PDB file of C-alpha atoms in Angstrom:
ATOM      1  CA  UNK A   1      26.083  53.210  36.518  1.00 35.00           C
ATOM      2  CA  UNK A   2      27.016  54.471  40.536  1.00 35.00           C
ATOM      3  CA  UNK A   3      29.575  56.894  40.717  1.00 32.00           C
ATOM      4  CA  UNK A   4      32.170  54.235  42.007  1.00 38.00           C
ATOM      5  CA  UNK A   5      32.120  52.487  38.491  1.00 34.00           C
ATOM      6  CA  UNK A   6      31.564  55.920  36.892  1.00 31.00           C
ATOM      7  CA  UNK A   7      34.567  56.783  38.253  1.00 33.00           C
ATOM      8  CA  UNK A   8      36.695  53.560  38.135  1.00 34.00           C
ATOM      9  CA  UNK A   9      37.044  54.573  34.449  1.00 30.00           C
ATOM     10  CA  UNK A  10      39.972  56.353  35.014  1.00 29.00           C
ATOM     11  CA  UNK A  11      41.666  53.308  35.467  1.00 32.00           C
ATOM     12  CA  UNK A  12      39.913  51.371  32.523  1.00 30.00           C
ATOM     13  CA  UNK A  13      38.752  52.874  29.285  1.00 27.00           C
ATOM     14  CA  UNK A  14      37.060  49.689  28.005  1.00 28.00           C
ATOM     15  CA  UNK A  15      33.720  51.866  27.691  1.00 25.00           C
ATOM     16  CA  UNK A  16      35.181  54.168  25.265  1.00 24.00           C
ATOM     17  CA  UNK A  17      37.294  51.993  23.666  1.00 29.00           C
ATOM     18  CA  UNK A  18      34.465  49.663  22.568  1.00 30.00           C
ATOM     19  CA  UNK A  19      30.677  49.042  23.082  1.00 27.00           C
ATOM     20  CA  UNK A  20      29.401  47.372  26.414  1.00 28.00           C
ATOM     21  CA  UNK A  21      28.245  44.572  23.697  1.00 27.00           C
ATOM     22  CA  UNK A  22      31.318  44.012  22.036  1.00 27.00           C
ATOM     23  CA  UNK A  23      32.586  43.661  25.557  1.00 29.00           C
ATOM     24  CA  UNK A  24      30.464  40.905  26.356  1.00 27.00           C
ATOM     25  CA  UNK A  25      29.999  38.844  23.579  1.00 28.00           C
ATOM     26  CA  UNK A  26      33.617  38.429  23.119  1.00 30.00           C
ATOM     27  CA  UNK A  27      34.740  35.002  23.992  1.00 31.00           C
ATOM     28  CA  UNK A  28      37.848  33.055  23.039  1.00 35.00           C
ATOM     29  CA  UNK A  29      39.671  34.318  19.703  1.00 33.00           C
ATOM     30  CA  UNK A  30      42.544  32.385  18.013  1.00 33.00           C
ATOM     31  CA  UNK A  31      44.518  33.275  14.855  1.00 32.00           C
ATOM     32  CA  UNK A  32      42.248  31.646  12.998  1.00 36.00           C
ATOM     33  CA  UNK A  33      38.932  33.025  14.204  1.00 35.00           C
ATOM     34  CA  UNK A  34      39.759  36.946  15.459  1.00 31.00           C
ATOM     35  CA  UNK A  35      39.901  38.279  11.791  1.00 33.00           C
ATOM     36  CA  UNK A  36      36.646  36.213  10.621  1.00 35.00           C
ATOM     37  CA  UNK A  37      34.972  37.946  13.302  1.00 35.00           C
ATOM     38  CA  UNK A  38      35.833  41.219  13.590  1.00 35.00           C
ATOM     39  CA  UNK A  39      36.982  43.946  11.626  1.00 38.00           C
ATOM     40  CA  UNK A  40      40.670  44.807  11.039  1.00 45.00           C
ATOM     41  CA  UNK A  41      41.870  47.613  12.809  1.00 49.00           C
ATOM     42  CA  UNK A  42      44.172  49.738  10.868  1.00 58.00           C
ATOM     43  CA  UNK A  43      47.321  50.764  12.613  1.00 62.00           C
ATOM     44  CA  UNK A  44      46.667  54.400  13.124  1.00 65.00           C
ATOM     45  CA  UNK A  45      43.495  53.455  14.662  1.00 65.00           C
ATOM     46  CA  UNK A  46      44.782  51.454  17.068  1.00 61.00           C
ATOM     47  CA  UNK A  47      47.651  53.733  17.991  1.00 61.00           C
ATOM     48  CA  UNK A  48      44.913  56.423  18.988  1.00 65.00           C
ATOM     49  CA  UNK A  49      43.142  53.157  21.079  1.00 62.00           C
ATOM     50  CA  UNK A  50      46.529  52.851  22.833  1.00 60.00           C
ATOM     51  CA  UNK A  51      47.182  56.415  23.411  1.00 60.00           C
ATOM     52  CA  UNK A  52      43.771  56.701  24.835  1.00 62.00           C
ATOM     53  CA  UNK A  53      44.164  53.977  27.381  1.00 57.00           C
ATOM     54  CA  UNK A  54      47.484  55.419  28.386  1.00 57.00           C
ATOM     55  CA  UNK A  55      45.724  58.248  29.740  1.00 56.00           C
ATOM     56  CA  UNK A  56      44.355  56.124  32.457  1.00 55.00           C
ATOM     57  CA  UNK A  57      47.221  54.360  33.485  1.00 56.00           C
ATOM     58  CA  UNK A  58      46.752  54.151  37.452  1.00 55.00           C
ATOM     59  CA  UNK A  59      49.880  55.442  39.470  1.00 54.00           C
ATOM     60  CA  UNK A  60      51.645  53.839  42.509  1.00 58.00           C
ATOM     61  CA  UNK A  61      52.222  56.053  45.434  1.00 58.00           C
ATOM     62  CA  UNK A  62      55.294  55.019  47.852  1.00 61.00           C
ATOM     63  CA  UNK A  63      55.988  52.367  45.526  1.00 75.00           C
ATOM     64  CA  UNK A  64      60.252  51.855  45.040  1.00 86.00           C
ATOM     65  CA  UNK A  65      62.036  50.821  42.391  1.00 91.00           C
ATOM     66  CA  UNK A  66      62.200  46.715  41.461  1.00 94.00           C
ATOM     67  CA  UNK A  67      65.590  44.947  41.578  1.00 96.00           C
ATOM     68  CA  UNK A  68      66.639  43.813  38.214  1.00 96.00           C
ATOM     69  CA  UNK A  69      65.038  39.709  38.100  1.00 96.00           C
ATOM     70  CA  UNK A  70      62.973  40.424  41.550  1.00 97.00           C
ATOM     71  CA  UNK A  71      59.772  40.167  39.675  1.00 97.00           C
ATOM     72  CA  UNK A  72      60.287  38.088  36.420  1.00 97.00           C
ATOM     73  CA  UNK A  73      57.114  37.043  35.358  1.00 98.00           C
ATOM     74  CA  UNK A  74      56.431  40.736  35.363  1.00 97.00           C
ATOM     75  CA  UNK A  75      54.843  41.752  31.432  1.00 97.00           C
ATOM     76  CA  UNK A  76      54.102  44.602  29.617  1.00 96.00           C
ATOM     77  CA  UNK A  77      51.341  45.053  26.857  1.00 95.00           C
ATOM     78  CA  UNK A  78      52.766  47.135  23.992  1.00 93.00           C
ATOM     79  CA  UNK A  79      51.893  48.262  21.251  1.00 91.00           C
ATOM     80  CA  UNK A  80      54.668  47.063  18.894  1.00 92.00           C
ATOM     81  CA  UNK A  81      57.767  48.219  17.786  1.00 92.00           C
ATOM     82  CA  UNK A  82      57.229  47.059  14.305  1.00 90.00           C
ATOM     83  CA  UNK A  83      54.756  49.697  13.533  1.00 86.00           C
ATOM     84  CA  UNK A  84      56.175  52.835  15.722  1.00 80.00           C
ATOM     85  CA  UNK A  85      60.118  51.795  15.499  1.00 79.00           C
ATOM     86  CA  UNK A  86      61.264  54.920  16.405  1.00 82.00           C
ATOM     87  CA  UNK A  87      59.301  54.584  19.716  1.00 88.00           C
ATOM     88  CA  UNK A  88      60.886  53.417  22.760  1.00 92.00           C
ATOM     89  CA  UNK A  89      59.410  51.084  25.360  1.00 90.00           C
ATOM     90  CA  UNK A  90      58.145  53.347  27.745  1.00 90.00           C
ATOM     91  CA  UNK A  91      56.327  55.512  24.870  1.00 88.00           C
ATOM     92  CA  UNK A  92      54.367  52.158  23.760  1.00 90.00           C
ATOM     93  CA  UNK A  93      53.055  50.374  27.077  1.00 91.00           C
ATOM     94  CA  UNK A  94      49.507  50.432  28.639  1.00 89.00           C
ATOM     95  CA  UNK A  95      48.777  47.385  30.712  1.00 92.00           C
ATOM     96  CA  UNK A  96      50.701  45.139  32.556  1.00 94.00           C
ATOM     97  CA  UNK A  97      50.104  41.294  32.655  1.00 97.00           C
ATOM     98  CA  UNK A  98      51.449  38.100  34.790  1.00 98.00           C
ATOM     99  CA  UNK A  99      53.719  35.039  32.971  1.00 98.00           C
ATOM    100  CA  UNK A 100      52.091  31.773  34.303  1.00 98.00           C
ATOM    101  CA  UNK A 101      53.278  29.703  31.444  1.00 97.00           C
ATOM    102  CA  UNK A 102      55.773  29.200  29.386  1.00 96.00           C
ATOM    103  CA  UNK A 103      53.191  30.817  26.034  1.00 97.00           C
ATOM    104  CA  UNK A 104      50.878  32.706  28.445  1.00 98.00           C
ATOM    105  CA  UNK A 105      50.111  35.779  29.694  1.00 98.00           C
ATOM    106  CA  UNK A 106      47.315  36.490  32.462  1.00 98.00           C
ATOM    107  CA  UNK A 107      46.218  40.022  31.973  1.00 97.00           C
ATOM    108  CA  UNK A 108      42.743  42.163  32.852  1.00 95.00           C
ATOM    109  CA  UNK A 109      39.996  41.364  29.997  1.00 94.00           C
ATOM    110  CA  UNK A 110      39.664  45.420  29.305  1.00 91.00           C
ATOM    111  CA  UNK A 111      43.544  45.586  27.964  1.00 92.00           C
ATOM    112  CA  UNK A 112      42.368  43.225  25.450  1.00 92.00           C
ATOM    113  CA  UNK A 113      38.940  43.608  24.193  1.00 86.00           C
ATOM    114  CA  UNK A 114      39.689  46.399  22.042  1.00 83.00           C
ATOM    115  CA  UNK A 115      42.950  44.333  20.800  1.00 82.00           C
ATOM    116  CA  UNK A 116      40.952  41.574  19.544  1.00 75.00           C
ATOM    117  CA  UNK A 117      40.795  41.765  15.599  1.00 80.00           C
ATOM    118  CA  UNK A 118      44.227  43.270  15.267  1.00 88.00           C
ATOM    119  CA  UNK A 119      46.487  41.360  17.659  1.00 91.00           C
ATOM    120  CA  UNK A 120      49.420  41.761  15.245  1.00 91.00           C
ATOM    121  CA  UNK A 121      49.556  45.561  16.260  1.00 92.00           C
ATOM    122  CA  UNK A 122      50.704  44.556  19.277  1.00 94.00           C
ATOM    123  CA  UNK A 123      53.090  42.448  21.808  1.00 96.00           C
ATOM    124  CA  UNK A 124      53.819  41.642  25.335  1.00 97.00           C
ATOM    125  CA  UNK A 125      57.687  43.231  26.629  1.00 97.00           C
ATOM    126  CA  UNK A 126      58.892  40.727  29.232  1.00 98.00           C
ATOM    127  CA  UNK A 127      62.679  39.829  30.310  1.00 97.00           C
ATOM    128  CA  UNK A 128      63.471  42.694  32.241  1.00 98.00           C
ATOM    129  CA  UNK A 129      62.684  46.062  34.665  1.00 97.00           C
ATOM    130  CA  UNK A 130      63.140  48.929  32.375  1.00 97.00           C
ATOM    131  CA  UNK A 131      60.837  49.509  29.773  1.00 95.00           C
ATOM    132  CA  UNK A 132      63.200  50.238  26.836  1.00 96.00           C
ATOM    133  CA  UNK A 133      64.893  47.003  27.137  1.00 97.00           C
ATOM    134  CA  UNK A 134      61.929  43.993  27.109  1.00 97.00           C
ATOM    135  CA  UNK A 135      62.183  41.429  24.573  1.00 97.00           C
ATOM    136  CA  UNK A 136      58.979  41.739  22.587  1.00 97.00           C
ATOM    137  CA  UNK A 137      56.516  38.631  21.921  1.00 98.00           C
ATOM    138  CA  UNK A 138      54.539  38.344  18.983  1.00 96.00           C
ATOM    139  CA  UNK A 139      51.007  37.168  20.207  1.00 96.00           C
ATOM    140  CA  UNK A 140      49.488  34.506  18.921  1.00 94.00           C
ATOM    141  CA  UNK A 141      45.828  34.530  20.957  1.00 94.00           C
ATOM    142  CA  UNK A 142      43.613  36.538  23.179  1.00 95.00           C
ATOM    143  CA  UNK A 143      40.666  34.903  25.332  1.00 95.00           C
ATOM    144  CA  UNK A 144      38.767  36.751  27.466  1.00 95.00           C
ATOM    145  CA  UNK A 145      36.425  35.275  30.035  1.00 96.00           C
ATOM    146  CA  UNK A 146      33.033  34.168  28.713  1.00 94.00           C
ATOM    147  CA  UNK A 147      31.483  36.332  31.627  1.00 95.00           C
ATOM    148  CA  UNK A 148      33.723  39.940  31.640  1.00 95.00           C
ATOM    149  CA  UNK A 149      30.761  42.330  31.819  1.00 93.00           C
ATOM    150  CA  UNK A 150      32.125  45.814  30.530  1.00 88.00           C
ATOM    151  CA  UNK A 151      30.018  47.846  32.886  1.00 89.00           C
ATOM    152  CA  UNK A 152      30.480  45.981  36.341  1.00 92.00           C
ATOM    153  CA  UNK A 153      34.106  44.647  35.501  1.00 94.00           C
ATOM    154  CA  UNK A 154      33.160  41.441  36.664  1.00 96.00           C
ATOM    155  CA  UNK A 155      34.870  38.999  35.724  1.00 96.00           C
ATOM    156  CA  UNK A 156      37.605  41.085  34.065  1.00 96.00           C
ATOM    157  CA  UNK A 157      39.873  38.449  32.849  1.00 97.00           C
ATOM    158  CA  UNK A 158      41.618  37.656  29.812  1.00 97.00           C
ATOM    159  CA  UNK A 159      44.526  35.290  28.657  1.00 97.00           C
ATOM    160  CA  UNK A 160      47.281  35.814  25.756  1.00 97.00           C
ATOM    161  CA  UNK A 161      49.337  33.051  24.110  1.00 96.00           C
ATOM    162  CA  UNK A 162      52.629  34.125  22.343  1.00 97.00           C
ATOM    163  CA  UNK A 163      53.932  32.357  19.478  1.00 96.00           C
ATOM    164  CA  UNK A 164      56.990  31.403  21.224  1.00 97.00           C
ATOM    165  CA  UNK A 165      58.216  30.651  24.881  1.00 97.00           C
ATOM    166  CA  UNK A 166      59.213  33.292  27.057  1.00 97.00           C
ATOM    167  CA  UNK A 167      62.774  33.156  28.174  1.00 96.00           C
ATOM    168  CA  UNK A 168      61.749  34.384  32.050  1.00 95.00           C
ATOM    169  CA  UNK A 169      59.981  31.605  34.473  1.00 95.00           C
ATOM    170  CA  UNK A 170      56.566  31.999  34.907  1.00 96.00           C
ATOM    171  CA  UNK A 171      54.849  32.527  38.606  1.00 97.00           C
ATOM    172  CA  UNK A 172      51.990  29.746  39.907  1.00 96.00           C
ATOM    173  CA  UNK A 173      48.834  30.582  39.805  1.00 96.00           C
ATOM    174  CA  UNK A 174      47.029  30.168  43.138  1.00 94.00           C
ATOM    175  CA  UNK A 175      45.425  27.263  43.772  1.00 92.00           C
ATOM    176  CA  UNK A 176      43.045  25.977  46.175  1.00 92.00           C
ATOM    177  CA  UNK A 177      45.230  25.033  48.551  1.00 91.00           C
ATOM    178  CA  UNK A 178      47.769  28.262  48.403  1.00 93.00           C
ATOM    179  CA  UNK A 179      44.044  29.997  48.405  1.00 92.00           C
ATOM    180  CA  UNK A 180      43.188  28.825  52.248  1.00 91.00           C
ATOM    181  CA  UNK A 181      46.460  31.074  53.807  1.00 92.00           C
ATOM    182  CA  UNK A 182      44.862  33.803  51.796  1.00 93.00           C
ATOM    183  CA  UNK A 183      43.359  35.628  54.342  1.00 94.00           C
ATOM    184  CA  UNK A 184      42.286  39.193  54.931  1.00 95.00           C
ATOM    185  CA  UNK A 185      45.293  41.723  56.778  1.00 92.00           C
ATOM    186  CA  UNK A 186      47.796  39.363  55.014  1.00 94.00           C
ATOM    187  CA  UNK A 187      50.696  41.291  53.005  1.00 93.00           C
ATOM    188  CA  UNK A 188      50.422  41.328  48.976  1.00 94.00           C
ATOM    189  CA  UNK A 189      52.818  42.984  46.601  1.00 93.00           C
ATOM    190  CA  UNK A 190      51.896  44.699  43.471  1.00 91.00           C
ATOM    191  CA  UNK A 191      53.957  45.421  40.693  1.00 92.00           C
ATOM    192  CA  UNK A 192      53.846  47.920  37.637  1.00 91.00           C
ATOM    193  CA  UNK A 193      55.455  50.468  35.728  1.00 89.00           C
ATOM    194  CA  UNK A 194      52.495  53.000  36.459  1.00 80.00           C
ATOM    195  CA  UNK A 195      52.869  56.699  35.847  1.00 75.00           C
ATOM    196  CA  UNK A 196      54.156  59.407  38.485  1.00 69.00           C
ATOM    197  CA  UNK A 197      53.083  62.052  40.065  1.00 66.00           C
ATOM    198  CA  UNK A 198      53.413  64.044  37.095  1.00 68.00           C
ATOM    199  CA  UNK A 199      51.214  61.727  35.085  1.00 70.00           C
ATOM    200  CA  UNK A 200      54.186  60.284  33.320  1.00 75.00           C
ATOM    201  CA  UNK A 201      54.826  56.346  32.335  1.00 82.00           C
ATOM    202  CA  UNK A 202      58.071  54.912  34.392  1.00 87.00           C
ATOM    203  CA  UNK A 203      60.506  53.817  32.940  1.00 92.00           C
ATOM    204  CA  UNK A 204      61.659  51.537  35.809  1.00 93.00           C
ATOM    205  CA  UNK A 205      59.598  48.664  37.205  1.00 94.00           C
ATOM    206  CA  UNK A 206      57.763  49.905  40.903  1.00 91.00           C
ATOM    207  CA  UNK A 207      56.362  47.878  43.499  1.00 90.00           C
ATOM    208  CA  UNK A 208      54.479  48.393  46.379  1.00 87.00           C
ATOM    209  CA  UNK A 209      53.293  46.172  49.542  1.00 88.00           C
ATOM    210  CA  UNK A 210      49.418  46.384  50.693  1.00 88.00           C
ATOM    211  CA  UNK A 211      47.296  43.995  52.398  1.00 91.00           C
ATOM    212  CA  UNK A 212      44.111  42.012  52.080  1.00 94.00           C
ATOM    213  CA  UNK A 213      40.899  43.600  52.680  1.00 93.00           C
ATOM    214  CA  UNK A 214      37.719  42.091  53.247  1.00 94.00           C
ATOM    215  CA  UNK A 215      34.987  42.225  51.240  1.00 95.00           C
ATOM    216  CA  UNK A 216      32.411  43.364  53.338  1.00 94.00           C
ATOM    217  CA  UNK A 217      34.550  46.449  53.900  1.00 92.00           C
ATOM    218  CA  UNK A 218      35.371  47.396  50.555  1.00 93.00           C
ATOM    219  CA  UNK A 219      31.723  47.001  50.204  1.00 95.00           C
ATOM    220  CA  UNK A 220      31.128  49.729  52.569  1.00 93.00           C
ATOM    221  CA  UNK A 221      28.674  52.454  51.520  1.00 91.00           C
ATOM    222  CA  UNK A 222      31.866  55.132  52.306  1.00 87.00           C
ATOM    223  CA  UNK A 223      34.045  52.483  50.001  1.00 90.00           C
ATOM    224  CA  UNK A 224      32.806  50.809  47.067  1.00 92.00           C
ATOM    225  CA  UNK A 225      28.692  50.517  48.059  1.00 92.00           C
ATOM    226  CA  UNK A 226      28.305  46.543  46.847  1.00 94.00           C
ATOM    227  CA  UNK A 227      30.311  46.555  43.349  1.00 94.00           C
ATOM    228  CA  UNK A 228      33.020  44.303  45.006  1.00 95.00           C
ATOM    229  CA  UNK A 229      31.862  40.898  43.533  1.00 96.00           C
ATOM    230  CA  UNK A 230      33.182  36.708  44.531  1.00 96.00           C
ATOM    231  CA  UNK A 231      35.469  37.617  41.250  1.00 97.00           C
ATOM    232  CA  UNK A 232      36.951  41.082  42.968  1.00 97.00           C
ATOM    233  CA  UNK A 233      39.365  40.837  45.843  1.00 96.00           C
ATOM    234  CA  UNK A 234      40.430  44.066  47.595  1.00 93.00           C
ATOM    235  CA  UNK A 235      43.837  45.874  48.600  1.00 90.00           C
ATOM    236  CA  UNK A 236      45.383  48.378  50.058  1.00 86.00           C
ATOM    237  CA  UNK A 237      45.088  50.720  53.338  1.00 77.00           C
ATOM    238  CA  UNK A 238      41.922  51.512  55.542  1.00 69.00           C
ATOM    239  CA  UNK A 239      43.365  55.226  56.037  1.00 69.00           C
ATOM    240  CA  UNK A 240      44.939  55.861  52.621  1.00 65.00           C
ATOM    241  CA  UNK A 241      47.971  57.253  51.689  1.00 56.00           C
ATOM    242  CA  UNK A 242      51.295  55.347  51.056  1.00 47.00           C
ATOM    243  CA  UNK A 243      51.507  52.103  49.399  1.00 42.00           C
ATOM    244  CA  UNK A 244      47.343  52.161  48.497  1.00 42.00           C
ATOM    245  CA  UNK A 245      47.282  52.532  44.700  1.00 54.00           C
ATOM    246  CA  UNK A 246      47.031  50.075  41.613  1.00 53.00           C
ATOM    247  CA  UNK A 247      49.867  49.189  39.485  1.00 57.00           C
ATOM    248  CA  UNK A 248      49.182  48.810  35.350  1.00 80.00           C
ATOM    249  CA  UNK A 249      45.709  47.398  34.888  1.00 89.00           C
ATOM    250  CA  UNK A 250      45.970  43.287  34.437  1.00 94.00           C
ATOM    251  CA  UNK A 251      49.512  43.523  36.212  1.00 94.00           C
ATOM    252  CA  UNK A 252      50.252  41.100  39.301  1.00 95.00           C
ATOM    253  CA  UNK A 253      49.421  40.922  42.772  1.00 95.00           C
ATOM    254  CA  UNK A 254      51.059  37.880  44.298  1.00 97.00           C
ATOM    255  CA  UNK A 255      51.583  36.925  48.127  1.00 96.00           C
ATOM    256  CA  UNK A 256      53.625  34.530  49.904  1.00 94.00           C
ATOM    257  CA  UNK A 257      52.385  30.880  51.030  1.00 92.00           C
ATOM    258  CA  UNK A 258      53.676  28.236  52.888  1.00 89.00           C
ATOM    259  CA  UNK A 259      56.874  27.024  51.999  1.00 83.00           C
ATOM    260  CA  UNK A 260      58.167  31.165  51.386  1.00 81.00           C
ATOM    261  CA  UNK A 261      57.157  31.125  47.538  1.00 91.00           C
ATOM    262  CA  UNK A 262      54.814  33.531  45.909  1.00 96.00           C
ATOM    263  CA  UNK A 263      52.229  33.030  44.415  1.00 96.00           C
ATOM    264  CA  UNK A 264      49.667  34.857  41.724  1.00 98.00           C
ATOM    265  CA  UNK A 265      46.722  35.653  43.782  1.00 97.00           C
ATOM    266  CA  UNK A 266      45.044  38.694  41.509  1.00 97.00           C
ATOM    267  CA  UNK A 267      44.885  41.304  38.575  1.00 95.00           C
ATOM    268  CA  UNK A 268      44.772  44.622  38.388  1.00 92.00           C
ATOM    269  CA  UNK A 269      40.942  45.791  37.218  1.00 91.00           C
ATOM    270  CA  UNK A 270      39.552  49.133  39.056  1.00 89.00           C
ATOM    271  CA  UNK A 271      39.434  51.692  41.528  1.00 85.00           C
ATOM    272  CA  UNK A 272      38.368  55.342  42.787  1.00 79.00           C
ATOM    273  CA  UNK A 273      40.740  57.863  43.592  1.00 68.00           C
ATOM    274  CA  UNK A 274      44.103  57.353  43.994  1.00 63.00           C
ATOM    275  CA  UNK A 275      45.438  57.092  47.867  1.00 63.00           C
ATOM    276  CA  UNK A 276      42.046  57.807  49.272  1.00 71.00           C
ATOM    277  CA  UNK A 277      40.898  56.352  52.509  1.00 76.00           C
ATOM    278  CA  UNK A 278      38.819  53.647  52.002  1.00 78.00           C
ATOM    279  CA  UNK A 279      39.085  54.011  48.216  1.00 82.00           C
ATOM    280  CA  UNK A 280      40.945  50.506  47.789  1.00 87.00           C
ATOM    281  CA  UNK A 281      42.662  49.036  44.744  1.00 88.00           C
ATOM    282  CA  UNK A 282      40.331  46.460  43.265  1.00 91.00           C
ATOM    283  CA  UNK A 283      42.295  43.108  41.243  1.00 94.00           C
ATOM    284  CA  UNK A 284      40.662  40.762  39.740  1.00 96.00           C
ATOM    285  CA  UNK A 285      40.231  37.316  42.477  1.00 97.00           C
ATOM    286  CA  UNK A 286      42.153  34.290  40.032  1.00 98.00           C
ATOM    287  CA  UNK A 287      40.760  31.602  43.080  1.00 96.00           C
ATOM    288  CA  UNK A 288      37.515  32.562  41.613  1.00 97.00           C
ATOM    289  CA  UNK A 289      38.395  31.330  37.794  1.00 97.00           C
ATOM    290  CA  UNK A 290      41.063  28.823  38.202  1.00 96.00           C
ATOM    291  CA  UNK A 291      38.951  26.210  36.599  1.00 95.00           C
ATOM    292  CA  UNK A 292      38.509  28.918  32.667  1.00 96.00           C
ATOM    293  CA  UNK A 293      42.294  29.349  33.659  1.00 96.00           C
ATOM    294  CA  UNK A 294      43.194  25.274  33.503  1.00 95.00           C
ATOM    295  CA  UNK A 295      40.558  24.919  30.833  1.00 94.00           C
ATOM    296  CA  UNK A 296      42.160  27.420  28.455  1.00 95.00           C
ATOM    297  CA  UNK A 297      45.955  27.197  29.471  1.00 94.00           C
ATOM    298  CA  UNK A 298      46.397  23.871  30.559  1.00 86.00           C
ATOM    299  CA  UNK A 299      46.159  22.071  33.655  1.00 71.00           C
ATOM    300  CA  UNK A 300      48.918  24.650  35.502  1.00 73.00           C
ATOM    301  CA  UNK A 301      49.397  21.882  38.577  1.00 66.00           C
TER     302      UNK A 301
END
């Protein structure tokens, strides 16, 4: 493994969380087929899985505080309150996801591969910014893209159906037409609660504005030396600094289109550093799996 997916780890723990082939053999679970499969993970197991994978939450640098409703297909991946009740919000988050329908979640394929076999030990927080006040969503689901390799990221995807609607609208996923005024230099938000400078979660919802980078120059031997694959789509600043970091891995990045609404255009998956020049957030490109998106979901048009 090159040091730029060596190092990407500290946004993604999918490695130590489970085997590279458990990673990618994984392919769609339901209620009915997660617990054949696998083994049931015990609940203080899977507490120490979610404490471990809050270590790496990525921060956001110069990224301000979210008006209450500005982002409200915003979601949080918890682990949930029915086995840690005396744990608030903000103590039980560790990725962030995307609403795109009115049952699913769009979220990065390593939040979920080590969830799969005990999805009752956790929920996805939606309905508002602050982390101590979501409504929490039993999940019903998890699919993760046939393809997700656990080494490369490729392909990092992964949807979750709840067992009942979400009260908060869900965002459009882009589509091939919104994907043509997706170009590179263009402005994108990203949203996420992150952790601060002090390594701490936030309570409070943070976003951040970056723009579009090409390919070819996240693929730079001084950036990312070739990882960057057709299913990675890079962000941030050439020189670093403000406004250049990830939010929660599998959270949104959405961008504007013709007609002034936004659209879901990526999710978080890796990156090196933290506000490093030409060490760029890397999301997951949806353009790139629209078609597994429809498939699973539902025709979203």
């Amino acid at each position: 493994m090159n040091r730029c997916l060596q190092q990407s780890l500290a946004y993604s723990i999918v490695l130590a969380l489970s085997s590279t082939s458990w990673a990618t053999t994984v392919r769609a679970f339901t209620p009915e087929s997660y617990n054949k499969s696998l083994t049931q993970i015990g609940p203080e197991e899977t507490k120490n899985k979610v404490r471990e994978l809050r270590k790496t939450i990525p921060k956001i640098i110069g990224g301000t505080d979210a008006a209450p409703g500005e982002f409200p297909h915003q979601a949080s991946l918890m682990f949930s309150s029915k086995y840690n009740e005396d744990s608030p919000g903000v103590d039980r988050h560790f990725c962030g996801g995307s609403i795109i329908d009115d049952q699913w979640v769009l979220t990065a394929a390593h939040c979920v591969s080590f969830m799969v076999g005990g999805l009752k030990y956790f929920t996805v927080g939606a309905g508002d910014i602050d982390l101590n006040k979501l409504d929490e969503y039993e999940i019903e689901g998890a699919w993760i893209h046939p393809f997700y390799d656990g080494e490369t990221f490729d392909y990092d995807f992964a949807l979750l159906r709840v067992r009942t609607p979400f009260f908060d609208p869900a965002i459009p996923v882009v589509s091939k037409a919104d994907n043509q005024h997706i170009s590179v230099g263009n402005k994108a938000t990203i949203t996420g609660w992150g952790v601060d400078a002090t390594g701490q979660i936030q309570q409070i919802l943070k976003k951040a504005d970056v723009k579009i980078i090409s390919r070819n120059d996240c693929n730079d031997q001084n950036s990312y030396n070739g990882a960057v694959t057709a299913r990675m789509i890079c962000m941030g600043l050439p020189e670093g600094g403000k406004d250049t970091c990830q939010g929660d891995s599998g959270g949104p990045a959405i961008t504007p289109v013709p007609g002034g609404s936004n659209v879901l255009f990526g999710s978080t998956s890796w990156g090196e550093g933290c506000a490093e020049p030409q060490k760029f957030g890397v999301y997951g490109r949806l353009i790139a799996v629209r078609d597994w998106i429809d498939a699973t979901v539902g025709n979203l048009d």
